[in-house]
Tab-separated table of N, CA and C in Angstrom:
chain	number	residue	atom	x	y	z
A	1	PHE	N	84.051	113.470	174.202
A	1	PHE	CA	84.260	112.368	173.279
A	1	PHE	C	83.622	111.111	173.842
A	2	TYR	N	83.272	110.179	172.956
A	2	TYR	CA	82.610	108.936	173.344
A	2	TYR	C	83.368	107.755	172.756
A	3	LEU	N	83.693	106.787	173.612
A	3	LEU	CA	84.400	105.584	173.182
A	3	LEU	C	83.378	104.476	172.959
A	4	TYR	N	83.378	103.917	171.760
A	4	TYR	CA	82.562	102.757	171.436
A	4	TYR	C	83.508	101.571	171.319
A	5	MET	N	83.205	100.499	172.068
A	5	MET	CA	84.116	99.370	172.112
A	5	MET	C	83.334	98.070	172.050
A	6	PHE	N	83.819	97.131	171.231
A	6	PHE	CA	83.253	95.790	171.160
A	6	PHE	C	84.336	94.813	171.579
A	7	VAL	N	83.953	93.866	172.463
A	7	VAL	CA	84.897	92.907	173.031
A	7	VAL	C	84.347	91.495	172.858
A	8	ASP	N	85.201	90.581	172.436
A	8	ASP	CA	84.851	89.166	172.389
A	8	ASP	C	85.029	88.633	173.810
A	9	VAL	N	83.934	88.260	174.471
A	9	VAL	CA	84.053	87.855	175.878
A	9	VAL	C	84.779	86.526	176.043
A	10	TRP	N	84.841	85.688	175.007
A	10	TRP	CA	85.548	84.415	175.147
A	10	TRP	C	87.053	84.620	175.142
A	11	SER	N	87.552	85.420	174.206
A	11	SER	CA	88.997	85.629	174.113
A	11	SER	C	89.449	86.872	174.871
A	12	ARG	N	88.520	87.709	175.267
A	12	ARG	CA	88.768	89.018	175.901
A	12	ARG	C	89.386	90.011	174.925
A	13	LYS	N	89.392	89.687	173.642
A	13	LYS	CA	90.005	90.554	172.645
A	13	LYS	C	89.093	91.738	172.324
A	14	ILE	N	89.681	92.925	172.331
A	14	ILE	CA	88.962	94.114	171.888
A	14	ILE	C	88.975	94.048	170.365
A	15	VAL	N	87.804	93.911	169.759
A	15	VAL	CA	87.731	93.769	168.308
A	15	VAL	C	87.433	95.095	167.616
A	16	ALA	N	86.984	96.071	168.370
A	16	ALA	CA	86.761	97.414	167.812
A	16	ALA	C	86.769	98.415	168.945
A	17	ALA	N	87.396	99.554	168.711
A	17	ALA	CA	87.424	100.638	169.693
A	17	ALA	C	87.614	101.941	168.932
A	18	THR	N	86.557	102.710	168.865
A	18	THR	CA	86.585	103.952	168.099
A	18	THR	C	86.032	105.088	168.942
A	19	VAL	N	86.698	106.217	168.868
A	19	VAL	CA	86.264	107.417	169.585
A	19	VAL	C	85.466	108.285	168.609
A	20	PHE	N	84.299	108.714	169.065
A	20	PHE	CA	83.449	109.595	168.262
A	20	PHE	C	83.188	110.881	169.032
A	21	GLU	N	82.777	111.900	168.319
A	21	GLU	CA	82.480	113.185	168.951
A	21	GLU	C	81.084	113.238	169.547
A	22	GLU	N	80.242	112.281	169.176
A	22	GLU	CA	78.873	112.289	169.683
A	22	GLU	C	78.419	110.877	170.016
A	23	GLU	N	77.394	110.797	170.826
A	23	GLU	CA	76.775	109.530	171.169
A	23	GLU	C	75.630	109.323	170.186
A	24	SER	N	75.647	108.194	169.465
A	24	SER	CA	74.688	108.032	168.379
A	24	SER	C	74.412	106.566	168.086
A	25	MET	N	73.128	106.226	167.921
A	25	MET	CA	72.781	104.849	167.571
A	25	MET	C	73.233	104.514	166.153
A	26	GLU	N	73.289	105.494	165.270
A	26	GLU	CA	73.761	105.255	163.912
A	26	GLU	C	75.251	104.872	163.922
A	27	LEU	N	76.025	105.573	164.737
A	27	LEU	CA	77.460	105.271	164.817
A	27	LEU	C	77.700	103.876	165.389
A	28	SER	N	76.946	103.513	166.431
A	28	SER	CA	77.133	102.180	167.015
A	28	SER	C	76.745	101.095	166.020
A	29	ALA	N	75.672	101.306	165.272
A	29	ALA	CA	75.245	100.321	164.278
A	29	ALA	C	76.277	100.182	163.159
A	30	ARG	N	76.789	101.312	162.690
A	30	ARG	CA	77.795	101.292	161.628
A	30	ARG	C	79.074	100.595	162.089
A	31	LEU	N	79.508	100.897	163.325
A	31	LEU	CA	80.722	100.288	163.852
A	31	LEU	C	80.551	98.780	164.014
A	32	PHE	N	79.404	98.341	164.500
A	32	PHE	CA	79.166	96.904	164.663
A	32	PHE	C	79.173	96.196	163.310
A	33	THR	N	78.512	96.788	162.327
A	33	THR	CA	78.474	96.194	160.987
A	33	THR	C	79.879	96.111	160.402
A	34	ARG	N	80.635	97.191	160.514
A	34	ARG	CA	82.005	97.209	159.997
A	34	ARG	C	82.880	96.180	160.723
A	35	THR	N	82.723	96.086	162.039
A	35	THR	CA	83.513	95.135	162.830
A	35	THR	C	83.221	93.703	162.406
A	36	SER	N	81.957	93.385	162.188
A	36	SER	CA	81.586	92.040	161.723
A	36	SER	C	82.252	91.739	160.394
A	37	PHE	N	82.239	92.701	159.478
A	37	PHE	CA	82.835	92.525	158.152
A	37	PHE	C	84.356	92.365	158.246
A	38	VAL	N	85.003	93.256	158.986
A	38	VAL	CA	86.473	93.239	159.096
A	38	VAL	C	86.974	91.922	159.683
A	39	HIS	N	86.245	91.378	160.647
A	39	HIS	CA	86.683	90.146	161.317
A	39	HIS	C	86.105	88.888	160.671
A	40	GLY	N	85.379	89.063	159.574
A	40	GLY	CA	84.827	87.908	158.864
A	40	GLY	C	83.824	87.127	159.676
A	41	LEU	N	83.077	87.823	160.523
A	41	LEU	CA	82.097	87.158	161.376
A	41	LEU	C	80.774	86.975	160.647
A	42	ASP	N	80.188	85.832	160.845
A	42	ASP	CA	78.801	85.653	160.443
A	42	ASP	C	78.005	86.028	161.678
A	43	PRO	N	77.405	87.207	161.676
A	43	PRO	CA	76.761	87.682	162.895
A	43	PRO	C	75.498	86.917	163.291
A	44	LYS	N	74.971	86.097	162.385
A	44	LYS	CA	73.739	85.364	162.692
A	44	LYS	C	73.958	84.465	163.905
A	45	GLY	N	73.168	84.678	164.942
A	45	GLY	CA	73.265	83.882	166.151
A	45	GLY	C	74.200	84.441	167.206
A	46	LEU	N	75.004	85.469	166.857
A	46	LEU	CA	75.843	86.101	167.880
A	46	LEU	C	74.951	86.764	168.926
A	47	VAL	N	75.448	86.834	170.134
A	47	VAL	CA	74.755	87.564	171.191
A	47	VAL	C	75.572	88.815	171.470
A	48	LEU	N	74.932	89.959	171.362
A	48	LEU	CA	75.590	91.227	171.662
A	48	LEU	C	75.041	91.728	172.993
A	49	HIS	N	75.898	91.654	174.034
A	49	HIS	CA	75.489	92.130	175.352
A	49	HIS	C	75.958	93.569	175.508
A	50	ALA	N	75.059	94.435	175.886
A	50	ALA	CA	75.382	95.856	175.959
A	50	ALA	C	74.758	96.486	177.197
A	51	ASP	N	75.226	97.700	177.475
A	51	ASP	CA	74.596	98.454	178.546
A	51	ASP	C	73.258	98.987	178.035
A	52	ASN	N	72.599	99.754	178.849
A	52	ASN	CA	71.275	100.261	178.494
A	52	ASN	C	71.324	101.650	177.874
A	53	GLY	N	72.475	102.033	177.363
A	53	GLY	CA	72.615	103.351	176.757
A	53	GLY	C	71.829	103.476	175.458
A	54	GLY	N	71.490	104.692	175.141
A	54	GLY	CA	70.711	104.990	173.946
A	54	GLY	C	71.296	104.450	172.655
A	55	PRO	N	72.614	104.589	172.431
A	55	PRO	CA	73.174	104.087	171.168
A	55	PRO	C	72.981	102.584	170.964
A	56	MET	N	73.002	101.825	172.046
A	56	MET	CA	72.874	100.373	171.914
A	56	MET	C	71.418	99.919	171.913
A	57	LYS	N	70.530	100.700	172.505
A	57	LYS	CA	69.115	100.321	172.542
A	57	LYS	C	68.281	101.065	171.503
A	58	GLY	N	68.930	101.982	170.775
A	58	GLY	CA	68.211	102.792	169.799
A	58	GLY	C	67.678	101.970	168.636
A	59	SER	N	66.689	102.518	167.968
A	59	SER	CA	66.014	101.792	166.887
A	59	SER	C	66.950	101.454	165.732
A	60	THR	N	67.897	102.322	165.414
A	60	THR	CA	68.823	102.035	164.308
A	60	THR	C	69.687	100.826	164.638
A	61	MET	N	70.230	100.785	165.852
A	61	MET	CA	71.063	99.651	166.254
A	61	MET	C	70.221	98.383	166.314
A	62	GLN	N	69.027	98.466	166.871
A	62	GLN	CA	68.163	97.292	166.970
A	62	GLN	C	67.785	96.763	165.595
A	63	ALA	N	67.501	97.663	164.654
A	63	ALA	CA	67.174	97.245	163.285
A	63	ALA	C	68.378	96.575	162.634
A	64	THR	N	69.573	97.110	162.876
A	64	THR	CA	70.794	96.518	162.329
A	64	THR	C	71.007	95.117	162.885
A	65	LEU	N	70.854	94.966	164.205
A	65	LEU	CA	71.026	93.651	164.828
A	65	LEU	C	70.008	92.656	164.274
A	66	GLN	N	68.775	93.083	164.143
A	66	GLN	CA	67.723	92.205	163.622
A	66	GLN	C	68.035	91.795	162.176
A	67	ARG	N	68.447	92.754	161.359
A	67	ARG	CA	68.787	92.475	159.962
A	67	ARG	C	69.938	91.470	159.864
A	68	LEU	N	70.908	91.569	160.782
A	68	LEU	CA	72.071	90.686	160.766
A	68	LEU	C	71.831	89.357	161.484
A	69	GLY	N	70.715	89.237	162.193
A	69	GLY	CA	70.432	88.006	162.926
A	69	GLY	C	71.118	87.921	164.273
A	70	VAL	N	71.508	89.066	164.814
A	70	VAL	CA	72.192	89.122	166.110
A	70	VAL	C	71.159	89.176	167.235
A	71	ILE	N	71.427	88.462	168.300
A	71	ILE	CA	70.524	88.439	169.454
A	71	ILE	C	70.969	89.514	170.437
A	72	PRO	N	70.120	90.515	170.705
A	72	PRO	CA	70.506	91.555	171.667
A	72	PRO	C	70.315	91.092	173.110
A	73	SER	N	71.207	91.527	173.973
A	73	SER	CA	71.138	91.245	175.404
A	73	SER	C	71.558	92.519	176.126
A	74	PHE	N	70.856	92.857	177.198
A	74	PHE	CA	71.153	94.108	177.885
A	74	PHE	C	71.363	93.896	179.372
A	75	SER	N	72.155	94.786	179.940
A	75	SER	CA	72.372	94.774	181.384
A	75	SER	C	71.045	95.006	182.092
A	76	ARG	N	70.993	94.553	183.328
A	76	ARG	CA	69.791	94.798	184.115
A	76	ARG	C	69.675	96.291	184.401
A	77	PRO	N	68.456	96.823	184.352
A	77	PRO	CA	68.281	98.259	184.603
A	77	PRO	C	68.819	98.665	185.973
A	78	LYS	N	69.500	99.801	186.005
A	78	LYS	CA	70.020	100.411	187.233
A	78	LYS	C	71.049	99.541	187.957
A	79	VAL	N	71.707	98.628	187.221
A	79	VAL	CA	72.768	97.790	187.791
A	79	VAL	C	74.041	98.121	187.021
A	80	SER	N	74.924	98.880	187.647
A	80	SER	CA	76.104	99.386	186.938
A	80	SER	C	77.199	98.352	186.746
A	81	ASP	N	77.183	97.267	187.519
A	81	ASP	CA	78.261	96.283	187.419
A	81	ASP	C	77.747	94.924	186.936
A	82	ASP	N	76.820	94.948	185.989
A	82	ASP	CA	76.173	93.728	185.524
A	82	ASP	C	77.064	92.883	184.614
A	83	ASN	N	78.046	93.484	183.978
A	83	ASN	CA	78.898	92.749	183.060
A	83	ASN	C	80.333	92.762	183.576
A	84	PRO	N	80.763	91.681	184.230
A	84	PRO	CA	82.101	91.679	184.840
A	84	PRO	C	83.230	91.808	183.823
A	85	TYR	N	83.035	91.330	182.592
A	85	TYR	CA	84.084	91.444	181.581
A	85	TYR	C	84.336	92.913	181.242
A	86	SER	N	83.267	93.635	181.006
A	86	SER	CA	83.406	95.063	180.688
A	86	SER	C	83.967	95.827	181.873
A	87	GLU	N	83.468	95.521	183.069
A	87	GLU	CA	83.940	96.218	184.262
A	87	GLU	C	85.441	96.002	184.449
A	88	ALA	N	85.903	94.756	184.261
A	88	ALA	CA	87.332	94.461	184.410
A	88	ALA	C	88.153	95.188	183.350
A	89	LEU	N	87.657	95.218	182.119
A	89	LEU	CA	88.377	95.891	181.046
A	89	LEU	C	88.517	97.380	181.336
A	90	PHE	N	87.419	98.024	181.712
A	90	PHE	CA	87.498	99.464	181.959
A	90	PHE	C	88.297	99.792	183.217
A	91	ARG	N	88.297	98.897	184.201
A	91	ARG	CA	89.157	99.119	185.371
A	91	ARG	C	90.621	99.026	184.948
A	92	THR	N	90.936	98.018	184.115
A	92	THR	CA	92.305	97.893	183.604
A	92	THR	C	92.696	99.154	182.839
A	93	MET	N	91.783	99.661	182.028
A	93	MET	CA	92.059	100.862	181.244
A	93	MET	C	92.339	102.059	182.153
A	94	LYS	N	91.515	102.249	183.164
A	94	LYS	CA	91.637	103.427	184.031
A	94	LYS	C	92.856	103.383	184.937
A	95	TYR	N	93.338	102.169	185.258
A	95	TYR	CA	94.494	102.055	186.146
A	95	TYR	C	95.785	101.739	185.399
A	96	ARG	N	95.732	101.759	184.086
A	96	ARG	CA	96.910	101.528	183.263
A	96	ARG	C	97.831	102.741	183.375
A	97	PRO	N	99.142	102.517	183.570
A	97	PRO	CA	100.055	103.665	183.575
A	97	PRO	C	99.901	104.460	182.275
A	98	GLY	N	99.895	105.743	182.420
A	98	GLY	CA	99.729	106.598	181.253
A	98	GLY	C	98.300	107.026	180.998
A	99	TYR	N	97.363	106.501	181.826
A	99	TYR	CA	95.975	106.934	181.650
A	99	TYR	C	95.924	108.435	181.914
A	100	PRO	N	95.305	109.196	181.034
A	100	PRO	CA	95.335	110.660	181.168
A	100	PRO	C	94.633	111.154	182.434
A	101	SER	N	95.217	112.173	183.033
A	101	SER	CA	94.629	112.741	184.248
A	101	SER	C	93.538	113.750	183.916
A	102	GLY	N	93.517	114.215	182.693
A	102	GLY	CA	92.493	115.166	182.270
A	102	GLY	C	91.901	114.757	180.939
A	103	ALA	N	91.074	115.623	180.398
A	103	ALA	CA	90.421	115.341	179.124
A	103	ALA	C	91.400	115.469	177.960
A	104	PHE	N	91.139	114.737	176.914
A	104	PHE	CA	91.926	114.869	175.694
A	104	PHE	C	91.552	116.184	175.023
A	105	GLU	N	92.528	116.808	174.398
A	105	GLU	CA	92.265	118.072	173.712
A	105	GLU	C	91.615	117.867	172.350
A	106	THR	N	91.978	116.776	171.684
A	106	THR	CA	91.424	116.512	170.356
A	106	THR	C	90.968	115.063	170.262
A	107	ILE	N	90.096	114.807	169.305
A	107	ILE	CA	89.626	113.439	169.087
A	107	ILE	C	90.769	112.559	168.591
A	108	GLU	N	91.701	113.150	167.855
A	108	GLU	CA	92.867	112.402	167.366
A	108	GLU	C	93.743	111.930	168.524
A	109	GLN	N	93.928	112.783	169.537
A	109	GLN	CA	94.692	112.386	170.725
A	109	GLN	C	93.988	111.242	171.451
A	110	ALA	N	92.684	111.359	171.578
A	110	ALA	CA	91.909	110.323	172.259
A	110	ALA	C	92.014	108.994	171.507
A	111	GLN	N	91.847	109.024	170.191
A	111	GLN	CA	91.913	107.790	169.397
A	111	GLN	C	93.310	107.186	169.439
A	112	ALA	N	94.335	108.013	169.410
A	112	ALA	CA	95.709	107.503	169.476
A	112	ALA	C	95.952	106.786	170.803
A	113	TRP	N	95.459	107.360	171.913
A	113	TRP	CA	95.633	106.719	173.207
A	113	TRP	C	94.876	105.396	173.248
A	114	VAL	N	93.648	105.387	172.743
A	114	VAL	CA	92.839	104.167	172.722
A	114	VAL	C	93.513	103.100	171.855
A	115	ASP	N	94.017	103.490	170.691
A	115	ASP	CA	94.691	102.530	169.805
A	115	ASP	C	95.878	101.871	170.502
A	116	GLU	N	96.671	102.646	171.215
A	116	GLU	CA	97.826	102.086	171.924
A	116	GLU	C	97.365	101.170	173.061
A	117	PHE	N	96.322	101.577	173.777
A	117	PHE	CA	95.791	100.723	174.845
A	117	PHE	C	95.313	99.397	174.265
A	118	VAL	N	94.560	99.430	173.178
A	118	VAL	CA	94.038	98.210	172.554
A	118	VAL	C	95.188	97.308	172.112
A	119	ARG	N	96.225	97.884	171.502
A	119	ARG	CA	97.389	97.090	171.097
A	119	ARG	C	97.987	96.372	172.304
A	120	TRP	N	98.208	97.123	173.393
A	120	TRP	CA	98.779	96.535	174.609
A	120	TRP	C	97.843	95.475	175.197
A	121	TYR	N	96.572	95.799	175.311
A	121	TYR	CA	95.586	94.906	175.936
A	121	TYR	C	95.480	93.583	175.162
A	122	ASN	N	95.467	93.659	173.848
A	122	ASN	CA	95.289	92.457	173.038
A	122	ASN	C	96.558	91.632	172.860
A	123	THR	N	97.730	92.271	172.960
A	123	THR	CA	98.962	91.541	172.648
A	123	THR	C	99.921	91.359	173.819
A	124	CYS	N	99.759	92.106	174.890
A	124	CYS	CA	100.705	92.031	176.016
A	124	CYS	C	100.060	91.672	177.353
A	125	HIS	N	98.845	92.115	177.589
A	125	HIS	CA	98.182	91.939	178.881
A	125	HIS	C	97.745	90.487	179.070
A	126	LEU	N	98.246	89.847	180.117
A	126	LEU	CA	97.895	88.463	180.421
A	126	LEU	C	96.613	88.427	181.248
A	127	HIS	N	95.650	87.643	180.809
A	127	HIS	CA	94.335	87.590	181.449
A	127	HIS	C	94.207	86.321	182.284
A	128	SER	N	93.950	86.494	183.560
A	128	SER	CA	93.826	85.335	184.436
A	128	SER	C	92.656	84.440	184.036
A	129	ALA	N	91.576	85.018	183.554
A	129	ALA	CA	90.385	84.237	183.208
A	129	ALA	C	90.593	83.347	181.981
A	130	ILE	N	91.619	83.612	181.190
A	130	ILE	CA	91.904	82.759	180.030
A	130	ILE	C	93.297	82.144	180.149
A	131	ARG	N	93.610	81.731	181.371
A	131	ARG	CA	94.823	80.970	181.648
A	131	ARG	C	96.108	81.753	181.429
A	132	PHE	N	96.076	83.046	181.752
A	132	PHE	CA	97.256	83.910	181.684
A	132	PHE	C	97.898	83.928	180.297
A	133	VAL	N	97.046	84.081	179.295
A	133	VAL	CA	97.517	84.325	177.937
A	133	VAL	C	96.897	85.636	177.476
A	134	THR	N	97.410	86.170	176.390
A	134	THR	CA	96.830	87.389	175.832
A	134	THR	C	95.642	87.004	174.949
A	135	PRO	N	94.768	87.960	174.675
A	135	PRO	CA	93.668	87.664	173.748
A	135	PRO	C	94.162	87.189	172.377
A	136	GLU	N	95.267	87.745	171.899
A	136	GLU	CA	95.816	87.304	170.611
A	136	GLU	C	96.258	85.838	170.679
A	137	GLN	N	96.918	85.450	171.793
A	137	GLN	CA	97.342	84.060	171.945
A	137	GLN	C	96.131	83.134	171.987
A	138	PHE	N	95.091	83.546	172.717
A	138	PHE	CA	93.887	82.718	172.810
A	138	PHE	C	93.273	82.515	171.431
A	139	THR	N	93.254	83.573	170.610
A	139	THR	CA	92.700	83.479	169.263
A	139	THR	C	93.471	82.447	168.441
A	140	VAL	N	94.793	82.436	168.582
A	140	VAL	CA	95.617	81.450	167.872
A	140	VAL	C	95.275	80.044	168.358
A	141	TYR	N	95.165	79.864	169.674
A	141	TYR	CA	94.833	78.547	170.223
A	141	TYR	C	93.461	78.089	169.737
A	142	LYS	N	92.521	79.028	169.669
A	142	LYS	CA	91.173	78.710	169.200
A	142	LYS	C	91.216	78.262	167.731
A	143	GLN	N	92.014	78.935	166.919
A	143	GLN	CA	92.163	78.548	165.507
A	143	GLN	C	92.786	77.165	165.388
A	144	TRP	N	93.805	76.888	166.190
A	144	TRP	CA	94.428	75.562	166.182
A	144	TRP	C	93.394	74.501	166.539
A	145	GLY	N	92.610	74.769	167.578
A	145	GLY	CA	91.573	73.816	167.972
A	145	GLY	C	90.593	73.543	166.849
A	146	ALA	N	90.182	74.596	166.146
A	146	ALA	CA	89.259	74.430	165.018
A	146	ALA	C	89.903	73.589	163.912
A	147	GLU	N	91.194	73.837	163.641
A	147	GLU	CA	91.907	73.063	162.615
A	147	GLU	C	92.028	71.586	163.006
A	148	LEU	N	92.078	71.326	164.321
A	148	LEU	CA	92.154	69.944	164.795
A	148	LEU	C	90.788	69.265	164.839
A	149	GLY	N	89.734	70.031	164.543
A	149	GLY	CA	88.400	69.449	164.493
A	149	GLY	C	87.518	69.738	165.699
A	150	PHE	N	88.012	70.533	166.637
A	150	PHE	CA	87.181	70.892	167.773
A	150	PHE	C	86.126	71.894	167.332
A	151	ARG	N	84.881	71.665	167.695
A	151	ARG	CA	83.811	72.579	167.312
A	151	ARG	C	83.720	73.769	168.251
A	152	TYR	N	84.296	73.648	169.448
A	152	TYR	CA	84.125	74.672	170.466
A	152	TYR	C	85.403	74.762	171.280
A	153	VAL	N	85.945	75.955	171.432
A	153	VAL	CA	87.154	76.168	172.234
A	153	VAL	C	86.836	77.244	173.258
A	154	ALA	N	87.101	76.966	174.534
A	154	ALA	CA	86.779	77.931	175.579
A	154	ALA	C	87.852	77.926	176.644
A	155	SER	N	87.901	78.997	177.391
A	155	SER	CA	88.757	79.076	178.552
A	155	SER	C	88.029	79.929	179.569
A	156	GLY	N	88.031	79.503	180.781
A	156	GLY	CA	87.342	80.254	181.815
A	156	GLY	C	87.581	79.623	183.168
A	157	PRO	N	86.935	80.144	184.209
A	157	PRO	CA	87.167	79.649	185.564
A	157	PRO	C	86.938	78.159	185.730
A	158	TYR	N	85.982	77.579	184.995
A	158	TYR	CA	85.678	76.162	185.145
A	158	TYR	C	86.132	75.343	183.942
A	159	VAL	N	86.932	75.935	183.087
A	159	VAL	CA	87.417	75.248	181.897
A	159	VAL	C	88.931	75.191	182.008
A	160	ARG	N	89.425	74.218	182.739
A	160	ARG	CA	90.861	74.125	182.977
A	160	ARG	C	91.479	72.945	182.247
A	161	SER	N	90.695	71.951	181.921
A	161	SER	CA	91.236	70.780	181.243
A	161	SER	C	90.073	69.995	180.664
A	162	SER	N	90.423	68.861	180.071
A	162	SER	CA	89.367	68.017	179.519
A	162	SER	C	88.485	67.442	180.618
A	163	TYR	N	88.903	67.577	181.871
A	163	TYR	CA	88.103	67.093	182.989
A	163	TYR	C	86.701	67.701	182.958
A	164	PHE	N	86.598	68.959	182.536
A	164	PHE	CA	85.319	69.646	182.492
A	164	PHE	C	84.716	69.699	181.085
A	165	ALA	N	85.336	69.058	180.139
A	165	ALA	CA	84.907	69.187	178.745
A	165	ALA	C	83.445	68.798	178.543
A	166	GLU	N	82.997	67.708	179.170
A	166	GLU	CA	81.619	67.272	178.964
A	166	GLU	C	80.616	68.325	179.430
A	167	GLU	N	80.879	68.931	180.612
A	167	GLU	CA	79.976	69.956	181.118
A	167	GLU	C	79.994	71.206	180.236
A	168	VAL	N	81.185	71.598	179.776
A	168	VAL	CA	81.305	72.785	178.928
A	168	VAL	C	80.552	72.567	177.627
A	169	MET	N	80.766	71.417	176.992
A	169	MET	CA	80.105	71.153	175.722
A	169	MET	C	78.596	71.080	175.908
A	170	ALA	N	78.131	70.492	176.996
A	170	ALA	CA	76.695	70.417	177.229
A	170	ALA	C	76.111	71.814	177.359
A	171	GLY	N	76.813	72.699	178.050
A	171	GLY	CA	76.337	74.068	178.200
A	171	GLY	C	76.403	74.853	176.910
A	172	ALA	N	77.410	74.612	176.097
A	172	ALA	CA	77.604	75.367	174.859
A	172	ALA	C	76.654	74.908	173.770
A	173	THR	N	76.326	73.650	173.748
A	173	THR	CA	75.518	73.124	172.654
A	173	THR	C	74.072	72.870	173.056
A	174	GLY	N	73.787	72.977	174.351
A	174	GLY	CA	72.421	72.726	174.826
A	174	GLY	C	72.065	71.244	174.858
A	175	ILE	N	73.085	70.374	174.789
A	175	ILE	CA	72.846	68.921	174.798
A	175	ILE	C	72.516	68.467	176.203
């Protein structure tokens, strides 16, 4: 079985996680398109950072990204730990109590386990990089910020208060 997962690196929220029986660029393209629609995202200008696997670099996925206006970004060749967000997520997944010691017998079992992990990860797991809140809490805070008129809401190692706001905004807007 193959797990396809999309994560918002700002909130650390898993926005899509689906288990498929095969590795396929068509499946990755379809899942990305569906995820954009379900979450009401305007994909134009989004950056999709991915590994160098065939499904993400395949012509179908690339055509989908181009059609949607998404900017593709890939890990450096032969560098397995190029994306610390993904590495941390998968380490959390593998060391989570209840992680199976063997293979799943059915795709339904695999998807059920992934669904429960995603629920826990998004609603219960406190992330140090986003000030020890869950991805769901961060999403709420981001919405509040937008309602208050903030154009950009972030949390990270160097974003602890308004003390760094000028540097963050300069980096985010290219000013």
